[in-house]
Coordinates of C-alpha atoms in Angstrom, one line a residue:
X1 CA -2.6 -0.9 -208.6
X2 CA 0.0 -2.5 -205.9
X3 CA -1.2 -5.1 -203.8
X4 CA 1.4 -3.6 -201.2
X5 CA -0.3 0.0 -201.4
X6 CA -3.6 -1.3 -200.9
X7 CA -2.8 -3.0 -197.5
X8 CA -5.5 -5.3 -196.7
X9 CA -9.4 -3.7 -197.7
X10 CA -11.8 -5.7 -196.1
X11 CA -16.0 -5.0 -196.1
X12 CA -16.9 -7.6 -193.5
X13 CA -16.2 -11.6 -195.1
X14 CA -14.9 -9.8 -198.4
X15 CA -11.3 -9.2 -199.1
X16 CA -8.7 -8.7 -201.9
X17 CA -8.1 -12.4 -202.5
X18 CA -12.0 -13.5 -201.6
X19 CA -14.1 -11.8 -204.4
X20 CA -16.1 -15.3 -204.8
X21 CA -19.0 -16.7 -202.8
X22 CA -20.8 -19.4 -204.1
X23 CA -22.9 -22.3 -201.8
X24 CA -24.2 -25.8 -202.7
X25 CA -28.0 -25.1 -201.6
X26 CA -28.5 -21.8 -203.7
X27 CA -25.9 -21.3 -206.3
X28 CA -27.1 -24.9 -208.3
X29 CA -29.7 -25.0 -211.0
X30 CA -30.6 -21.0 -210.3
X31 CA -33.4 -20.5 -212.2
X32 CA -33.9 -16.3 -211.6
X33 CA -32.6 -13.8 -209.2
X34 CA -33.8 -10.2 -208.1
X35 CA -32.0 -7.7 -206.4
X36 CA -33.8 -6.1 -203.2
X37 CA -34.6 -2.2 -203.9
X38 CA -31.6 -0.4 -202.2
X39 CA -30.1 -3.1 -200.3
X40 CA -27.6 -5.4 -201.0
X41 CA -29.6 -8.4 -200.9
X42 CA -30.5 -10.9 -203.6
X43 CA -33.0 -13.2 -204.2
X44 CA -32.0 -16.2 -205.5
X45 CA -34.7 -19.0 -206.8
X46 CA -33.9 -22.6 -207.8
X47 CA -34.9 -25.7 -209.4
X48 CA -35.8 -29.0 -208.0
X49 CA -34.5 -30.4 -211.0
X50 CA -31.0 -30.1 -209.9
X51 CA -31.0 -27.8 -207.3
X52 CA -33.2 -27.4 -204.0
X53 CA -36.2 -26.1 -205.2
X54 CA -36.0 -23.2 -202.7
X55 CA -36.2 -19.3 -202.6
X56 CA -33.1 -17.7 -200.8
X57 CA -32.2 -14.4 -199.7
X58 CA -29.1 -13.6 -199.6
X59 CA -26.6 -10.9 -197.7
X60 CA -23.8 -10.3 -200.3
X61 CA -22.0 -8.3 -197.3
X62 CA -22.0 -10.8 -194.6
X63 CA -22.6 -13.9 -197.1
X64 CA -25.3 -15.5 -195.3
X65 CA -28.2 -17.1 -196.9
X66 CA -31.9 -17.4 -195.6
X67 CA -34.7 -19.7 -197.1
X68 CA -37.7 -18.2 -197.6
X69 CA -39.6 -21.1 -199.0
X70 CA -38.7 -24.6 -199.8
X71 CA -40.8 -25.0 -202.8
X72 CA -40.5 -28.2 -204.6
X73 CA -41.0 -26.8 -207.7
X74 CA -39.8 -27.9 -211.0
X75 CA -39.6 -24.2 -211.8
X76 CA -40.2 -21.0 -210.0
X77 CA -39.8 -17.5 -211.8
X78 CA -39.4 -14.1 -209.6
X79 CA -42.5 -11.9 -210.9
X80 CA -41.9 -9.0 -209.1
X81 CA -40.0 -8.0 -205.5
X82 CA -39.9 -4.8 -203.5
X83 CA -38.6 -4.1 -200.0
X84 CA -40.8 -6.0 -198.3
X85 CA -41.5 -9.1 -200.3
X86 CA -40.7 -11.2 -203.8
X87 CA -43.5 -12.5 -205.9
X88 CA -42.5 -16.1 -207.5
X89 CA -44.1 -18.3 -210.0
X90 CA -44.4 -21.6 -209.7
X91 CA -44.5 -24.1 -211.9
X92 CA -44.5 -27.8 -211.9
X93 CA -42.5 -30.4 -214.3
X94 CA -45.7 -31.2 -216.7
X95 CA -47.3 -27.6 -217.4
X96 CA -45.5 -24.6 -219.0
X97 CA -47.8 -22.4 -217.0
X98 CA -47.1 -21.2 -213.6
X99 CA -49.5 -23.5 -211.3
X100 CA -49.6 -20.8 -208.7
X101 CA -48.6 -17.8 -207.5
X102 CA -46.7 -17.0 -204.1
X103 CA -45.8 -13.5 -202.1
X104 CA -43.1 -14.2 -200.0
X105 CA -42.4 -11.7 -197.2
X106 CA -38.7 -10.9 -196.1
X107 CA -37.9 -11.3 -192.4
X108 CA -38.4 -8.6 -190.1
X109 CA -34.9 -8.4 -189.2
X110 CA -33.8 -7.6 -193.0
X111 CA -36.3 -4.7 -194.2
X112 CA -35.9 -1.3 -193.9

């Protein structure tokens, strides 16, 4: 492919030289992700340890991020997620074992 022939192909903040989007408060110490069911949104959970500890959900297409949950957890796993909400783990730094279990509901403005 010619860059020339492609002219410039945009999909909202995306374009042929800006294929990367990373941010400081969810792309550190990422502990899982999920994809939403037939959206392009993903859920992004991090650390304490070296990250914020938080549960984001974010807009690939317009790169925006939203916190769902600051968590302050050494660890938090995603369970399970559907359209409407993502199930997470938490654990803290001393016990293996999750230490409890949270459902955590998408905004309105984001679901289906």
């Amino acid at each position: 492919m010619f860059y020339s022939e492609l002219g410039v192909p945009r999909v909202e903040k995306w374009t042929l030289t800006r294929r990367f989007w990373q941010s400081e408060k969810w792309g550190t110490d990422v502990q899982s992700i999920a994809w939403m069911p037939n959206r392009n949104f993903l859920v992004v959970a991090t650390s304490e340890m070296y990250g914020t500890g938080a549960v984001y959900l974010l807009d690939l297409e317009k790169q925006t991020a939203i916190t769902l949950a600051e968590l302050q957890a050494c660890e938090s796993q995603i369970q399970s997620i559907s359209e409407h909400a993502v199930s997470v783990a938490v654990s803290d730094c001393e016990h293996t074992t999750p230490s409890k279990m949270l459902v955590l509901p998408f905004p309105s403005t984001v679901r289906k």
